[in-house]
Structures are given as C-alpha cells and as structure tokens.
Short mmCIF file of C-alpha atoms in Angstrom, two decimals:
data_model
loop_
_atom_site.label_atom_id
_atom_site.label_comp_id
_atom_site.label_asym_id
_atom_site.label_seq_id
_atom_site.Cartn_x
_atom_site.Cartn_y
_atom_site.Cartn_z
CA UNK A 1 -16.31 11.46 27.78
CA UNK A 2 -13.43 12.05 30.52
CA UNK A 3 -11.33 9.27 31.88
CA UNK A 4 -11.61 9.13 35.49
CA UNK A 5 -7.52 9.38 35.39
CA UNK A 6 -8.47 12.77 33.21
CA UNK A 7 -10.96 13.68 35.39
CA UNK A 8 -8.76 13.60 38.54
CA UNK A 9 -5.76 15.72 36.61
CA UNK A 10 -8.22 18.42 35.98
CA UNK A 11 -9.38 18.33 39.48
CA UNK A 12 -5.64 18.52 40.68
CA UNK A 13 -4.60 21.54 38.06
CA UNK A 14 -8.53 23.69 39.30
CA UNK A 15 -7.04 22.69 42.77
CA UNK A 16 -3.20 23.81 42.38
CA UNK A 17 -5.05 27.51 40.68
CA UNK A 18 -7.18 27.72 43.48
CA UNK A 19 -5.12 27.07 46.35
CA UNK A 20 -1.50 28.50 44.81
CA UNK A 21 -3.75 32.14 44.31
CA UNK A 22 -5.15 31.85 47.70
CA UNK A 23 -1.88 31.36 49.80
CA UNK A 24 -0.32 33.40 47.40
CA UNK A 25 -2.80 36.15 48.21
CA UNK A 26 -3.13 36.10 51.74
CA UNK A 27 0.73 35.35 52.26
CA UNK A 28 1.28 38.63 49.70
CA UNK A 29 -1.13 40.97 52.02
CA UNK A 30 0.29 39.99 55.41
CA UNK A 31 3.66 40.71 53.64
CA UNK A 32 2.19 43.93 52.52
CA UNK A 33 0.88 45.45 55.40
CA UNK A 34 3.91 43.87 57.73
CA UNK A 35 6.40 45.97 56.06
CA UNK A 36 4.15 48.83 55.25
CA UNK A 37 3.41 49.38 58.64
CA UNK A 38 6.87 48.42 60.22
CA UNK A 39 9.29 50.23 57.20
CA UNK A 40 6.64 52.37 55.24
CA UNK A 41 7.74 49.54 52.30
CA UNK A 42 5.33 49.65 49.21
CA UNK A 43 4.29 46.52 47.45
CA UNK A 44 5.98 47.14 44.62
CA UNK A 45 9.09 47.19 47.04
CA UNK A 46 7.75 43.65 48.49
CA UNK A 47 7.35 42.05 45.31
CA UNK A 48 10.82 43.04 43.76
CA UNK A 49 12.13 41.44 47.34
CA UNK A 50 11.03 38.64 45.67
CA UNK A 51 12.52 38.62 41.97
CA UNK A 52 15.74 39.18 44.11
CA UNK A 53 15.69 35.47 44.48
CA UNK A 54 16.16 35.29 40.73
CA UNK A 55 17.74 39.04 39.93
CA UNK A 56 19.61 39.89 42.93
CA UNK A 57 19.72 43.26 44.31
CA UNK A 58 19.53 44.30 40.71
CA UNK A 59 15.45 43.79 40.94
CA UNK A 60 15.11 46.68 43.28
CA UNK A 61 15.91 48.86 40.50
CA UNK A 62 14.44 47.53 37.95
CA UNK A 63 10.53 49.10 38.26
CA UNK A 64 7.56 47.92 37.85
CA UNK A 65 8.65 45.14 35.44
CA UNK A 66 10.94 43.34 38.48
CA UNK A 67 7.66 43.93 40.69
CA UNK A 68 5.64 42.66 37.93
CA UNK A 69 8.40 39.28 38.17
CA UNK A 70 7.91 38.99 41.84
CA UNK A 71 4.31 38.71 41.34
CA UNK A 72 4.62 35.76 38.84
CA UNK A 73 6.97 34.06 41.09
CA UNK A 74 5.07 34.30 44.18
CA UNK A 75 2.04 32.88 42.54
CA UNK A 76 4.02 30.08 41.01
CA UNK A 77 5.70 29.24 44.54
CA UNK A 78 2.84 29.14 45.84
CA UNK A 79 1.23 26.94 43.28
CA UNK A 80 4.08 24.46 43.60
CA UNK A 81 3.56 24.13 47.16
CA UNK A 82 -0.36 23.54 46.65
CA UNK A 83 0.85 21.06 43.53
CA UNK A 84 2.83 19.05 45.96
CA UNK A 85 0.00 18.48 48.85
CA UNK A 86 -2.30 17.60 46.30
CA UNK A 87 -0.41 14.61 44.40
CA UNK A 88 1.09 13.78 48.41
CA UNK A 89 -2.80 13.70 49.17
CA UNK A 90 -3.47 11.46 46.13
CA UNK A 91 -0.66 9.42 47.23
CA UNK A 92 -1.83 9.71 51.14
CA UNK A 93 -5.58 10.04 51.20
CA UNK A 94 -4.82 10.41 55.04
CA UNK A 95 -4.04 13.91 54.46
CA UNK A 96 -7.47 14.45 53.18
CA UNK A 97 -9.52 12.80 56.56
CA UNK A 98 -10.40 14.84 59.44
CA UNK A 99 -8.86 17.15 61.13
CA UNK A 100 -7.38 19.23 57.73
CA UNK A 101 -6.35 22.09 60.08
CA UNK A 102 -4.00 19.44 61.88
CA UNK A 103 -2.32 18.81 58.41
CA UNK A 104 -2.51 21.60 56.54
CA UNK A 105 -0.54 23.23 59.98
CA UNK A 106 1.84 20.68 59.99
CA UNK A 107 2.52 21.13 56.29
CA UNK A 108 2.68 25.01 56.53
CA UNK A 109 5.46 24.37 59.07
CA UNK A 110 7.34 22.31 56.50
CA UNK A 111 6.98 25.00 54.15
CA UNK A 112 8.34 27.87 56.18
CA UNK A 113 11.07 25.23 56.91
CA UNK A 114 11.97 24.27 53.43
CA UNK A 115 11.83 28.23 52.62
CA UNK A 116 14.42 29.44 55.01
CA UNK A 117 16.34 26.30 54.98
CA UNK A 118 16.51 25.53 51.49
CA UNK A 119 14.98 28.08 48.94
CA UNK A 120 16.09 31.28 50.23
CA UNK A 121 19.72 30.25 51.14
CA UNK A 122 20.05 28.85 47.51
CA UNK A 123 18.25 31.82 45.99
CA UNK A 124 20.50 35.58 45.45
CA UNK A 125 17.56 37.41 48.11
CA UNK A 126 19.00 39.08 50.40
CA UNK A 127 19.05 37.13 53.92
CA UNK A 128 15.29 37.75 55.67
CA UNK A 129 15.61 40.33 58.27
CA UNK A 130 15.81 38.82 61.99
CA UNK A 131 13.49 40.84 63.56
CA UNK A 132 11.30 38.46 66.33
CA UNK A 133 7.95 40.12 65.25
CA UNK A 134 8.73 39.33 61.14
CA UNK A 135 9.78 36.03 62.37
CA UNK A 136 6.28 35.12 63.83
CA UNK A 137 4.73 36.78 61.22
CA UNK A 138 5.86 34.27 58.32
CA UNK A 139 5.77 31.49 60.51
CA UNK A 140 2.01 32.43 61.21
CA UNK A 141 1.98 33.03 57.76
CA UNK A 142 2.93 29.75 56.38
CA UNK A 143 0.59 28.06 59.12
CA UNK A 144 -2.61 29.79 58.78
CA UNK A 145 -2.53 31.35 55.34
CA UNK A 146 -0.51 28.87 53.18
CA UNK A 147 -1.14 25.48 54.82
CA UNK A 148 -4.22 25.34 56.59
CA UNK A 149 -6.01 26.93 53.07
CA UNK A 150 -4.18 24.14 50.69
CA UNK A 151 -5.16 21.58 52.86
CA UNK A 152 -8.90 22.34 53.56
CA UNK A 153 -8.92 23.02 49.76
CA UNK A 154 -7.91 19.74 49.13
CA UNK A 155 -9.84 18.01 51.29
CA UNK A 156 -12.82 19.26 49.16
CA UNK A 157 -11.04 19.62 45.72
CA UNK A 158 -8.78 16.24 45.83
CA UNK A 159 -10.54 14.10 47.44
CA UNK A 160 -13.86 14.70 45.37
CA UNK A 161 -15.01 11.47 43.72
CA UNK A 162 -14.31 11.13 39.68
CA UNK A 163 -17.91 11.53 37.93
CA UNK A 164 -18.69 7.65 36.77
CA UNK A 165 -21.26 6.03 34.43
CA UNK A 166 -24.66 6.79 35.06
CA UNK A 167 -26.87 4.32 36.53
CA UNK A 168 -29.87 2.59 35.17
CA UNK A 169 -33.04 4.31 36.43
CA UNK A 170 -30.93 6.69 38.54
CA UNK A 171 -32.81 9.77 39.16
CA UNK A 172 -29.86 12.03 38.89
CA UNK A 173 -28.27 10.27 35.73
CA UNK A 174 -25.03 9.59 37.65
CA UNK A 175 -24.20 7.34 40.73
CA UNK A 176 -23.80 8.95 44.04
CA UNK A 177 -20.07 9.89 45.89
CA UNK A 178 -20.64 6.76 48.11
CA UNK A 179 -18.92 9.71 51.04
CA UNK A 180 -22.02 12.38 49.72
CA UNK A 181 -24.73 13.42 51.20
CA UNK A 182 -27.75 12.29 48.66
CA UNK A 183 -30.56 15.14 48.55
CA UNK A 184 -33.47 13.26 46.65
CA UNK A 185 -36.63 12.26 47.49
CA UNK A 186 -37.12 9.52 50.17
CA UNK A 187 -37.94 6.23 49.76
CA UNK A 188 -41.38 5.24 49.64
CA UNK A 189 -42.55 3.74 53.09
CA UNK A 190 -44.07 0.35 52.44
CA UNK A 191 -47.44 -0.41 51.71
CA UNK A 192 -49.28 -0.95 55.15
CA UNK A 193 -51.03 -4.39 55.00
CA UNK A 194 -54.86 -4.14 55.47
#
C-alpha cells in the first residue's frame, strides 16, 4: 500500500509529465508557426535553435539528430519549470487557491524573465532576435501557454488529496477529499413521527 509521502511524489512526477509536455507543446507550435510565417523557418530549423544553447551554431548543421536534441531539451525545460511550481505549490498551497490564472500569469512572467535574463545569456544560442512582434509573442507565450497551463494543472494535480485508509462502513471504501464534491446517495430523511 502507498505512503501518502509516495503517493504525493507520484502525483508531482504525473504532474511535471503532464504539464512540462503541455507548455512544451503549445510553446513549440507558437514557435513554429511564428517563424514559419515571419522567415519561412521549418521546425526542424526551430528546434536546432534550441540545441544551440548546448551546441552552438554547430547544431544548425548537424540534421535531424541536433533537431531531434532540441526536442529533448525543450521538453525537459519545460518540465523543470512545471517541477518547480509544483514542489513551490507544495511548499505554498496559496498557489493552488483561486484565481490559478492570476498565478500561473505571474509565474509565466518569471519564466520569460529568468529565460532571457539568465538561461539564454549563459547558454551558446545565438541572442533572440529583437523584433517587437517576436517579443510579444514569447512573452504571450510564457503567460498563456507555459504558466497559466502549469498552474491550473496543478491546482488539480498537486493539490489532490493523498488516497487514505478506508473507513468503516464507508460506501465507497475510502474517506472523502474533505474539499470534494461527494456524489452518493442522500441521507435518509428522518422518520416522520405519527
């Protein structure tokens, strides 16, 4: 039977899959069709712009395999960043309460912050090209499809109760998430005295 400290880690590592392949993906296809439209660029192109972090300007030659690299390191970028909200949200349930869009836009802010002012001036990418529309395109990027999805993910993948002992004469064999909605059968009015 799972600890509830067992419990919670699996919850976390379904959570940083989930919401790490979901920003990853929707971040990815407004990067896609943002240069494909504005440069004619081709994924493949878009993805080695990432291994450049890692490869330099080396990864733009290197095929399919440095695309292949990009790919990997998106996802696991991504995942980190999900990783991160979801232990901050163990530490700070707060993050988990009503409104998620407030934090999860907050956080994606962070993120595009930490990105341009840490990550990608440490990394050997080329420097992000400064045109306005790009600009507002990764900021809105970061906001509504890499924050706002971790955060609403967590809110129902984090902050989901730990499965406990069932109780005695429960009908569902298990006690309730106290914060759940219970679909069951009603109680019983009382007898009506005669």
């Amino acid at each position: 039977m799972p600890t509830d400290t067992s419990s919670a880690l699996q919850r976390l590592l379904r959570f940083t899959l989930l919401a790490g392949g979901t920003a990853a993906l929707l971040d990815a296809t407004l990067a896609c069709t943002y240069w494909g439209i504005a440069r004619g660029s081709t994924p493949m192109a878009i993805f080695q712009s990432v291994s450049a972090g890692l490869l330099g300007r080396e990864a733009f030659s290197g095929g399919p395999p440095t695309a292949w690299l990009g790919v990997a390191l998106h996802l696991f970028i991504a995942s980190s960043m999900a990783l991160a909200y979801g232990v901050m949200a163990l530490r700070w349930p707060a993050l988990l309460r009503p409104p998620a869009w407030a934090s999860g836009l907050a956080y994606g802010l962070v993120l595009y912050g930490v990105m341009h002012l840490v990550v990608l001036p440490l990394s050997r990418a080329m420097p992000p090209p400064t045109m306005w529309s790009w600009r507002v395109a990764d900021i809105g990027s970061h906001l509504f499809f890499v924050g706002l999805p971790i955060a609403w993910l967590a809110k129902r993948w984090v902050g989901t109760a730990p499965c406990r002992r069932p109780a005695p004469g429960h009908p569902r064999g298990a006690l309730p998430d106290p914060g759940a909605r219970v679909d069951g059968p009603a109680e019983p009015d009382p007898p009506a005295h005669a």
